[in-house]
GROMACS .gro file of C-alpha atoms in nm:
model
  398
    1MET     CA    1   3.985  -0.347   2.711
    2HIS     CA    2   3.699  -0.437   2.937
    3SER     CA    3   3.348  -0.276   2.934
    4THR     CA    4   3.008  -0.338   3.060
    5GLU     CA    5   2.849  -0.139   2.792
    6ILE     CA    6   2.644  -0.332   2.530
    7ASN     CA    7   2.645  -0.211   2.179
    8THR     CA    8   2.298  -0.242   2.046
    9THR     CA    9   2.369  -0.049   1.725
   10GLN     CA   10   2.545  -0.325   1.547
   11ALA     CA   11   2.241  -0.477   1.380
   12ALA     CA   12   2.262  -0.789   1.173
   13LYS     CA   13   2.368  -0.729   0.817
   14SER     CA   14   2.351  -1.065   0.644
   15LEU     CA   15   2.104  -1.350   0.653
   16ALA     CA   16   2.110  -1.709   0.507
   17LEU     CA   17   1.765  -1.862   0.431
   18PHE     CA   18   1.756  -2.240   0.366
   19CYS     CA   19   1.445  -2.377   0.186
   20LYS     CA   20   1.359  -2.736   0.084
   21VAL     CA   21   1.059  -2.722  -0.153
   22VAL     CA   22   0.803  -2.975  -0.032
   23ASP     CA   23   0.476  -2.821  -0.118
   24ASN     CA   24   0.583  -2.744  -0.470
   25PHE     CA   25   0.525  -2.369  -0.442
   26GLY     CA   26   0.422  -2.282  -0.087
   27ASP     CA   27   0.756  -2.323   0.077
   28ILE     CA   28   0.954  -2.132  -0.180
   29GLY     CA   29   0.667  -1.874  -0.216
   30ILE     CA   30   0.698  -1.782   0.156
   31CYS     CA   31   1.077  -1.783   0.146
   32TRP     CA   32   1.104  -1.575  -0.173
   33ARG     CA   33   0.869  -1.311  -0.031
   34MET     CA   34   1.046  -1.300   0.288
   35ALA     CA   35   1.387  -1.285   0.128
   36ARG     CA   36   1.292  -0.976  -0.087
   37GLN     CA   37   1.124  -0.806   0.214
   38LEU     CA   38   1.437  -0.846   0.415
   39GLN     CA   39   1.657  -0.697   0.139
   40GLN     CA   40   1.422  -0.418   0.018
   41GLU     CA   41   1.261  -0.295   0.341
   42HIS     CA   42   1.549  -0.366   0.597
   43GLY     CA   43   1.870  -0.360   0.392
   44ILE     CA   44   1.989  -0.696   0.482
   45ALA     CA   45   2.212  -0.898   0.245
   46VAL     CA   46   2.018  -1.218   0.187
   47THR     CA   47   2.132  -1.545   0.054
   48LEU     CA   48   1.853  -1.771  -0.032
   49TRP     CA   49   1.949  -2.148  -0.058
   50VAL     CA   50   1.684  -2.341  -0.260
   51ASP     CA   51   1.693  -2.716  -0.339
   52ASP     CA   52   1.436  -2.696  -0.637
   53LEU     CA   53   1.506  -2.411  -0.872
   54ARG     CA   54   1.253  -2.541  -1.123
   55SER     CA   55   0.957  -2.490  -0.879
   56PHE     CA   56   1.108  -2.154  -0.793
   57GLN     CA   57   1.116  -2.054  -1.154
   58ARG     CA   58   0.727  -2.121  -1.183
   59ILE     CA   59   0.672  -1.824  -0.951
   60CYS     CA   60   0.985  -1.621  -1.063
   61PRO     CA   61   1.061  -1.650  -1.421
   62GLN     CA   62   1.388  -1.475  -1.379
   63VAL     CA   63   1.532  -1.787  -1.202
   64ASN     CA   64   1.797  -1.965  -1.411
   65ILE     CA   65   1.752  -2.336  -1.315
   66ASP     CA   66   2.107  -2.421  -1.424
   67ALA     CA   67   2.298  -2.155  -1.220
   68GLU     CA   68   2.477  -2.243  -0.895
   69VAL     CA   69   2.472  -1.879  -0.783
   70GLN     CA   70   2.267  -1.592  -0.923
   71GLU     CA   71   2.130  -1.257  -0.810
   72ILE     CA   72   1.768  -1.179  -0.836
   73ALA     CA   73   1.589  -0.864  -0.717
   74GLY     CA   74   1.903  -0.794  -0.492
   75VAL     CA   75   1.888  -1.144  -0.334
   76THR     CA   76   2.170  -1.400  -0.384
   77VAL     CA   77   2.014  -1.728  -0.477
   78ARG     CA   78   2.215  -2.051  -0.435
   79ASN     CA   79   2.129  -2.391  -0.570
   80TRP     CA   80   2.126  -2.620  -0.264
   81CYS     CA   81   2.196  -2.940  -0.442
   82ASP     CA   82   2.326  -3.151  -0.163
   83GLN     CA   83   2.419  -3.161   0.209
   84GLN     CA   84   2.785  -3.185   0.145
   85GLY     CA   85   3.043  -2.914   0.130
   86THR     CA   86   3.305  -2.731   0.325
   87PHE     CA   87   3.225  -2.390   0.486
   88THR     CA   88   3.421  -2.133   0.663
   89VAL     CA   89   3.337  -1.857   0.914
   90ALA     CA   90   3.342  -1.615   0.623
   91ASP     CA   91   3.052  -1.810   0.459
   92VAL     CA   92   2.822  -1.772   0.770
   93ALA     CA   93   2.561  -1.497   0.786
   94ASP     CA   94   2.461  -1.302   1.089
   95ILE     CA   95   2.124  -1.475   1.086
   96VAL     CA   96   2.065  -1.822   0.974
   97ILE     CA   97   1.710  -1.947   0.910
   98GLU     CA   98   1.606  -2.297   0.825
   99PHE     CA   99   1.253  -2.308   0.701
  100PHE     CA  100   1.040  -2.576   0.856
  101ALA     CA  101   1.321  -2.773   1.008
  102CYS     CA  102   1.493  -2.841   0.682
  103ASP     CA  103   1.827  -2.964   0.821
  104ILE     CA  104   2.094  -2.723   0.694
  105PRO     CA  105   2.432  -2.863   0.574
  106PRO     CA  106   2.644  -3.007   0.868
  107GLY     CA  107   2.943  -2.817   0.739
  108TYR     CA  108   2.760  -2.495   0.769
  109ILE     CA  109   2.668  -2.568   1.126
  110GLN     CA  110   3.026  -2.642   1.208
  111ALA     CA  111   3.140  -2.310   1.062
  112MET     CA  112   2.854  -2.138   1.271
  113ALA     CA  113   3.003  -2.285   1.600
  114GLN     CA  114   3.341  -2.119   1.507
  115CYS     CA  115   3.201  -1.771   1.453
  116GLU     CA  116   3.247  -1.507   1.717
  117PRO     CA  117   2.986  -1.379   1.805
  118ARG     CA  118   2.766  -1.674   1.699
  119PRO     CA  119   2.499  -1.620   1.440
  120VAL     CA  120   2.137  -1.607   1.557
  121TRP     CA  121   1.998  -1.941   1.430
  122LEU     CA  122   1.624  -1.980   1.383
  123ASN     CA  123   1.384  -2.255   1.270
  124LEU     CA  124   1.102  -2.072   1.098
  125GLU     CA  125   0.799  -2.306   1.147
  126GLY     CA  126   0.479  -2.340   0.961
  127LEU     CA  127   0.164  -2.133   1.026
  128THR     CA  128  -0.112  -2.259   1.247
  129ALA     CA  129  -0.373  -2.098   1.475
  130GLU     CA  130  -0.333  -2.395   1.729
  131GLU     CA  131  -0.285  -2.246   2.083
  132TRP     CA  132   0.023  -2.475   2.160
  133VAL     CA  133   0.246  -2.259   1.935
  134GLU     CA  134   0.203  -1.965   2.177
  135GLY     CA  135   0.411  -2.170   2.422
  136CYS     CA  136   0.671  -2.280   2.181
  137HIS     CA  137   0.738  -1.952   1.992
  138THR     CA  138   1.088  -1.824   2.043
  139LEU     CA  139   1.182  -2.128   2.267
  140PRO     CA  140   1.554  -2.220   2.266
  141SER     CA  141   1.699  -2.546   2.156
  142PRO     CA  142   2.066  -2.598   2.248
  143HIS     CA  143   2.278  -2.795   2.007
  144PRO     CA  144   2.365  -3.146   2.156
  145SER     CA  145   2.739  -3.110   2.104
  146LEU     CA  146   2.820  -2.761   1.980
  147SER     CA  147   2.808  -2.423   2.154
  148LEU     CA  148   2.504  -2.315   1.952
  149THR     CA  149   2.136  -2.244   2.028
  150LYS     CA  150   1.850  -2.260   1.778
  151HIS     CA  151   1.524  -2.072   1.849
  152PHE     CA  152   1.181  -2.163   1.718
  153PHE     CA  153   0.994  -1.880   1.548
  154PHE     CA  154   0.626  -1.932   1.472
  155PRO     CA  155   0.418  -1.705   1.246
  156GLY     CA  156   0.071  -1.683   1.385
  157PHE     CA  157  -0.249  -1.477   1.444
  158ASN     CA  158  -0.184  -1.299   1.770
  159ASN     CA  159   0.080  -1.097   1.955
  160LYS     CA  160   0.205  -1.429   2.133
  161THR     CA  161   0.330  -1.551   1.790
  162GLY     CA  162   0.542  -1.384   1.514
  163GLY     CA  163   0.251  -1.248   1.308
  164LEU     CA  164   0.183  -1.279   0.935
  165LEU     CA  165   0.422  -1.203   0.645
  166ARG     CA  166   0.323  -0.869   0.497
  167GLU     CA  167   0.514  -0.600   0.303
  168ALA     CA  168   0.490  -0.238   0.416
  169SER     CA  169   0.348  -0.121   0.082
  170LEU     CA  170   0.095  -0.410   0.033
  171ASP     CA  171  -0.216  -0.243   0.172
  172HIS     CA  172  -0.166   0.072  -0.028
  173GLU     CA  173  -0.103  -0.124  -0.343
  174ARG     CA  174  -0.408  -0.336  -0.306
  175ALA     CA  175  -0.636  -0.050  -0.212
  176ALA     CA  176  -0.519   0.147  -0.529
  177PHE     CA  177  -0.563  -0.149  -0.748
  178GLN     CA  178  -0.911  -0.236  -0.624
  179ALA     CA  179  -1.027   0.114  -0.640
  180ASP     CA  180  -0.923   0.150  -1.013
  181THR     CA  181  -1.172  -0.043  -1.222
  182GLN     CA  182  -0.972   0.036  -1.542
  183THR     CA  183  -0.644  -0.091  -1.405
  184THR     CA  184  -0.825  -0.409  -1.270
  185ALA     CA  185  -0.993  -0.467  -1.613
  186ALA     CA  186  -0.668  -0.418  -1.801
  187PHE     CA  187  -0.500  -0.680  -1.585
  188LEU     CA  188  -0.773  -0.930  -1.639
  189GLN     CA  189  -0.766  -0.856  -2.011
  190LYS     CA  190  -0.391  -0.953  -2.018
  191LEU     CA  191  -0.498  -1.287  -1.878
  192GLY     CA  192  -0.735  -1.330  -2.157
  193LEU     CA  193  -1.066  -1.252  -1.997
  194THR     CA  194  -1.334  -1.113  -2.214
  195GLU     CA  195  -1.549  -0.815  -2.115
  196ALA     CA  196  -1.845  -1.058  -2.017
  197GLU     CA  197  -1.603  -1.259  -1.805
  198ILE     CA  198  -1.462  -0.939  -1.627
  199SER     CA  199  -1.812  -0.834  -1.548
  200SER     CA  200  -1.918  -1.182  -1.401
  201THR     CA  201  -1.857  -1.329  -1.064
  202LYS     CA  202  -1.491  -1.423  -1.070
  203VAL     CA  203  -1.339  -1.704  -0.868
  204SER     CA  204  -0.968  -1.798  -0.850
  205LEU     CA  205  -0.913  -2.160  -0.786
  206PHE     CA  206  -0.578  -2.295  -0.644
  207CYS     CA  207  -0.623  -2.642  -0.457
  208TYR     CA  208  -0.472  -2.975  -0.411
  209PRO     CA  209  -0.556  -3.262  -0.644
  210HIS     CA  210  -0.800  -3.421  -0.406
  211ALA     CA  211  -1.040  -3.130  -0.375
  212PRO     CA  212  -1.402  -3.190  -0.489
  213VAL     CA  213  -1.363  -2.976  -0.784
  214ALA     CA  214  -1.599  -3.154  -1.012
  215ASP     CA  215  -1.883  -3.098  -0.768
  216LEU     CA  216  -1.813  -2.733  -0.728
  217LEU     CA  217  -1.798  -2.682  -1.105
  218LYS     CA  218  -2.145  -2.857  -1.147
  219THR     CA  219  -2.291  -2.620  -0.885
  220TRP     CA  220  -2.150  -2.309  -1.062
  221GLN     CA  221  -2.296  -2.420  -1.395
  222ASN     CA  222  -2.632  -2.379  -1.233
  223ALA     CA  223  -2.575  -2.037  -1.084
  224ASP     CA  224  -2.822  -1.763  -1.119
  225GLN     CA  225  -2.557  -1.523  -1.247
  226PRO     CA  226  -2.263  -1.572  -1.485
  227MET     CA  227  -1.953  -1.703  -1.318
  228THR     CA  228  -1.590  -1.730  -1.433
  229CYS     CA  229  -1.341  -1.964  -1.274
  230LEU     CA  230  -0.975  -1.878  -1.318
  231VAL     CA  231  -0.743  -2.179  -1.246
  232PRO     CA  232  -0.360  -2.203  -1.286
  233GLU     CA  233  -0.229  -2.457  -1.533
  234GLY     CA  234  -0.165  -2.792  -1.358
  235VAL     CA  235  -0.416  -2.739  -1.082
  236ALA     CA  236  -0.708  -2.978  -1.064
  237SER     CA  237  -0.605  -3.088  -1.406
  238GLU     CA  238  -0.846  -3.400  -1.444
  239ALA     CA  239  -1.160  -3.214  -1.320
  240ILE     CA  240  -1.086  -2.912  -1.531
  241ALA     CA  241  -1.002  -3.126  -1.841
  242THR     CA  242  -1.341  -3.314  -1.800
  243PHE     CA  243  -1.518  -2.991  -1.784
  244LEU     CA  244  -1.345  -2.836  -2.079
  245GLY     CA  245  -1.344  -3.171  -2.289
  246GLN     CA  246  -0.979  -3.113  -2.368
  247ALA     CA  247  -0.645  -3.100  -2.176
  248SER     CA  248  -0.613  -2.830  -1.929
  249LYS     CA  249  -0.359  -2.601  -2.077
  250ALA     CA  250  -0.281  -2.230  -2.025
  251GLY     CA  251  -0.490  -2.029  -2.256
  252VAL     CA  252  -0.773  -2.272  -2.292
  253SER     CA  253  -1.130  -2.181  -2.187
  254GLY     CA  254  -1.477  -2.331  -2.208
  255SER     CA  255  -1.837  -2.260  -2.086
  256ARG     CA  256  -2.123  -2.464  -1.959
  257GLY     CA  257  -2.440  -2.304  -1.848
  258ALA     CA  258  -2.355  -2.011  -1.617
  259LEU     CA  259  -1.992  -2.113  -1.581
  260THR     CA  260  -1.672  -2.026  -1.781
  261VAL     CA  261  -1.358  -2.188  -1.676
  262ARG     CA  262  -1.030  -2.022  -1.802
  263VAL     CA  263  -0.686  -2.192  -1.757
  264LEU     CA  264  -0.407  -1.945  -1.669
  265PRO     CA  265  -0.034  -1.982  -1.693
  266PHE     CA  266   0.147  -1.979  -1.361
  267ILE     CA  267   0.228  -1.611  -1.291
  268PRO     CA  268   0.476  -1.417  -1.087
  269GLN     CA  269   0.400  -1.347  -0.718
  270ALA     CA  270   0.308  -0.983  -0.772
  271ASP     CA  271   0.064  -1.085  -1.049
  272TYR     CA  272  -0.088  -1.351  -0.824
  273ASP     CA  273  -0.163  -1.088  -0.557
  274LYS     CA  274  -0.340  -0.884  -0.826
  275LEU     CA  275  -0.540  -1.189  -0.932
  276LEU     CA  276  -0.661  -1.246  -0.567
  277TRP     CA  277  -0.746  -0.865  -0.551
  278ALA     CA  278  -0.929  -0.879  -0.884
  279CYS     CA  279  -1.151  -1.179  -0.796
  280ASP     CA  280  -1.464  -1.167  -0.605
  281ILE     CA  281  -1.400  -1.521  -0.425
  282ASN     CA  282  -1.062  -1.697  -0.376
  283PHE     CA  283  -0.999  -2.063  -0.327
  284VAL     CA  284  -0.629  -2.086  -0.192
  285ARG     CA  285  -0.428  -2.367  -0.063
  286GLY     CA  286  -0.122  -2.437   0.165
  287GLU     CA  287   0.026  -2.144   0.349
  288ASP     CA  288   0.156  -1.877   0.112
  289SER     CA  289  -0.157  -1.816  -0.093
  290PHE     CA  290  -0.361  -1.859   0.223
  291VAL     CA  291  -0.188  -1.558   0.381
  292ARG     CA  292  -0.200  -1.358   0.072
  293ALA     CA  293  -0.577  -1.428   0.054
  294GLN     CA  294  -0.613  -1.270   0.395
  295TRP     CA  295  -0.456  -0.943   0.279
  296ALA     CA  296  -0.665  -0.945  -0.044
  297ASN     CA  297  -0.970  -0.827   0.138
  298ARG     CA  298  -1.192  -1.082  -0.035
  299PRO     CA  299  -1.380  -1.388   0.094
  300PHE     CA  300  -1.168  -1.698   0.061
  301ILE     CA  301  -1.189  -2.070   0.116
  302TRP     CA  302  -0.871  -2.253   0.239
  303HIS     CA  303  -0.772  -2.586   0.114
  304ILE     CA  304  -0.517  -2.699   0.375
  305TYR     CA  305  -0.221  -2.919   0.300
  306PRO     CA  306  -0.314  -3.283   0.394
  307GLN     CA  307  -0.145  -3.459   0.691
  308ASP     CA  308  -0.162  -3.809   0.819
  309GLU     CA  309  -0.442  -3.891   1.046
  310ASN     CA  310  -0.624  -3.587   0.931
  311LEU     CA  311  -0.419  -3.366   1.154
  312HIS     CA  312  -0.483  -3.093   0.893
  313HIS     CA  313  -0.842  -3.091   1.004
  314VAL     CA  314  -0.738  -2.976   1.353
  315LYS     CA  315  -0.536  -2.690   1.205
  316LEU     CA  316  -0.826  -2.587   0.976
  317ASN     CA  317  -1.081  -2.589   1.270
  318ALA     CA  318  -0.826  -2.390   1.478
  319PHE     CA  319  -0.817  -2.122   1.211
  320LEU     CA  320  -1.194  -2.114   1.153
  321LYS     CA  321  -1.246  -2.078   1.524
  322THR     CA  322  -0.987  -1.791   1.539
  323THR     CA  323  -1.085  -1.579   1.246
  324THR     CA  324  -1.356  -1.327   1.263
  325SER     CA  325  -1.483  -1.394   0.912
  326ALA     CA  326  -1.588  -1.746   0.954
  327THR     CA  327  -1.966  -1.736   0.920
  328ALA     CA  328  -2.164  -2.068   0.959
  329SER     CA  329  -2.180  -2.105   0.572
  330LEU     CA  330  -1.811  -2.040   0.529
  331VAL     CA  331  -1.743  -2.306   0.797
  332ALA     CA  332  -1.968  -2.547   0.629
  333LEU     CA  333  -1.815  -2.502   0.280
  334SER     CA  334  -1.471  -2.522   0.425
  335HIS     CA  335  -1.549  -2.849   0.594
  336VAL     CA  336  -1.690  -3.002   0.282
  337TRP     CA  337  -1.394  -2.869   0.068
  338ASN     CA  338  -1.150  -3.026   0.304
  339GLY     CA  339  -1.322  -3.349   0.373
  340VAL     CA  340  -1.399  -3.280   0.724
  341SER     CA  341  -1.764  -3.356   0.663
  342HIS     CA  342  -1.963  -3.510   0.369
  343PRO     CA  343  -2.176  -3.299   0.156
  344PRO     CA  344  -2.549  -3.340   0.096
  345LEU     CA  345  -2.655  -3.477  -0.237
  346ASP     CA  346  -2.695  -3.116  -0.369
  347TRP     CA  347  -2.397  -2.890  -0.329
  348ALA     CA  348  -2.632  -2.594  -0.419
  349ASP     CA  349  -2.748  -2.567  -0.066
  350ILE     CA  350  -2.405  -2.510   0.077
  351TRP     CA  351  -2.299  -2.282  -0.203
  352GLN     CA  352  -2.616  -2.075  -0.185
  353ALA     CA  353  -2.586  -2.017   0.180
  354PHE     CA  354  -2.227  -1.914   0.141
  355GLN     CA  355  -2.326  -1.677  -0.138
  356ALA     CA  356  -2.584  -1.514   0.067
  357ASP     CA  357  -2.339  -1.446   0.334
  358LEU     CA  358  -2.069  -1.291   0.101
  359PRO     CA  359  -2.151  -0.927   0.202
  360GLU     CA  360  -2.103  -1.013   0.569
  361ILE     CA  361  -1.801  -1.209   0.512
  362ALA     CA  362  -1.644  -0.930   0.309
  363GLN     CA  363  -1.709  -0.687   0.593
  364LEU     CA  364  -1.578  -0.931   0.849
  365SER     CA  365  -1.261  -0.992   0.634
  366GLY     CA  366  -1.186  -0.614   0.656
  367LYS     CA  367  -1.200  -0.640   1.044
  368TRP     CA  368  -0.987  -0.948   1.047
  369GLN     CA  369  -0.721  -0.751   0.850
  370GLU     CA  370  -0.733  -0.467   1.114
  371LYS     CA  371  -0.682  -0.734   1.388
  372MET     CA  372  -0.382  -0.888   1.214
  373HIS     CA  373  -0.225  -0.544   1.168
  374GLU     CA  374  -0.212  -0.504   1.544
  375ASN     CA  375   0.035  -0.788   1.558
  376GLY     CA  376   0.289  -0.627   1.329
  377ASP     CA  377   0.451  -0.807   1.027
  378MET     CA  378   0.634  -1.124   1.066
  379THR     CA  379   0.967  -1.015   0.910
  380SER     CA  380   0.999  -0.705   1.143
  381ASN     CA  381   0.894  -0.913   1.444
  382LEU     CA  382   1.153  -1.170   1.351
  383LEU     CA  383   1.430  -0.907   1.328
  384LYS     CA  384   1.332  -0.748   1.665
  385PHE     CA  385   1.356  -1.088   1.821
  386VAL     CA  386   1.704  -1.138   1.654
  387ASN     CA  387   1.832  -0.809   1.804
  388ALA     CA  388   1.709  -0.921   2.139
  389VAL     CA  389   1.894  -1.244   2.115
  390ARG     CA  390   2.215  -1.064   1.992
  391VAL     CA  391   2.188  -0.805   2.286
  392ALA     CA  392   2.141  -1.090   2.529
  393SER     CA  393   2.448  -1.276   2.391
  394GLN     CA  394   2.662  -0.968   2.430
  395LYS     CA  395   2.559  -0.935   2.797
  396ASP     CA  396   2.645  -1.312   2.858
  397ALA     CA  397   2.990  -1.239   2.700
  398VAL     CA  398   3.066  -0.952   2.947
   0.00000   0.00000   0.00000
């Protein structure tokens, strides 16, 4: 039977997401959030292929690092141990996503080419505010030898990109948590904070090893008001151990001057969101915690993943130019924190200027959130694009 009618109701039902863990937690953090959102909000059967289950387990304690296949929160998790393997058409999902050009198994690609219709194949790229991504977002890339086309999909900060990852219930959950002081206090008490620490200025610290943490801690020791720094175990271990006078292990804390440093265990993603919501200022790194800090409605400083030839400085400045919350003091602190510029002899000047601007930064952060909402959430935008590709493929087949 021949027909020119296009069936647009047959939405994609399955998705395979391939993740190679490079940045310890950022890659898997993004993929795990996205996998759950796809399953819970859109009813898609998701298979998450991960090559480092041990890192995955740090942010999701339910992960069994010895299991080849397991189901967690409705998502099928597979241990992606090598590039070998034989795959059939039945193994291929309707949507295939490789995170950050991670080179999925050749056998899987061969099976994709045998599918009818072909799956929608996407390369989910890293987040940047650089203008060039607007011209590359959704661009097709035909396979050199197979009848397959891969499309590039870029998250971003305007409607010419894919937007930011955000669950439908996130804003409501954050607002309810931050409005309930008892709930917030109870959460912090479970992390070991005392009443005095809960009432102090609270800062979460998540950064790469080369961050100038020691200088920042010295500055906070001389603060006018009590401060509490909450740092996950394994982060800035050398500087934290020097401050504490002992190994930086979960549960350890110490005080000097106005500053108390408390080392936290790595916590599940939902609790990390609450930590960002509960703190007054957040230092975040990479991409996953960077995006979550933007939804936390709190001032934050971004430690960007380092790249050769300081290309990360270009990405940092592109974001600082784009966001509405970048006051002069926030830009100055961000530059010093990321090695774009060298600090003066006294860090106190930079920090005091930033601290004075905190009310303005907090207000601007809310406006930035509103602006990001206008772009829609990344997962929904991705599925809209997938549907458009599927419809176009049907037309071509007629």
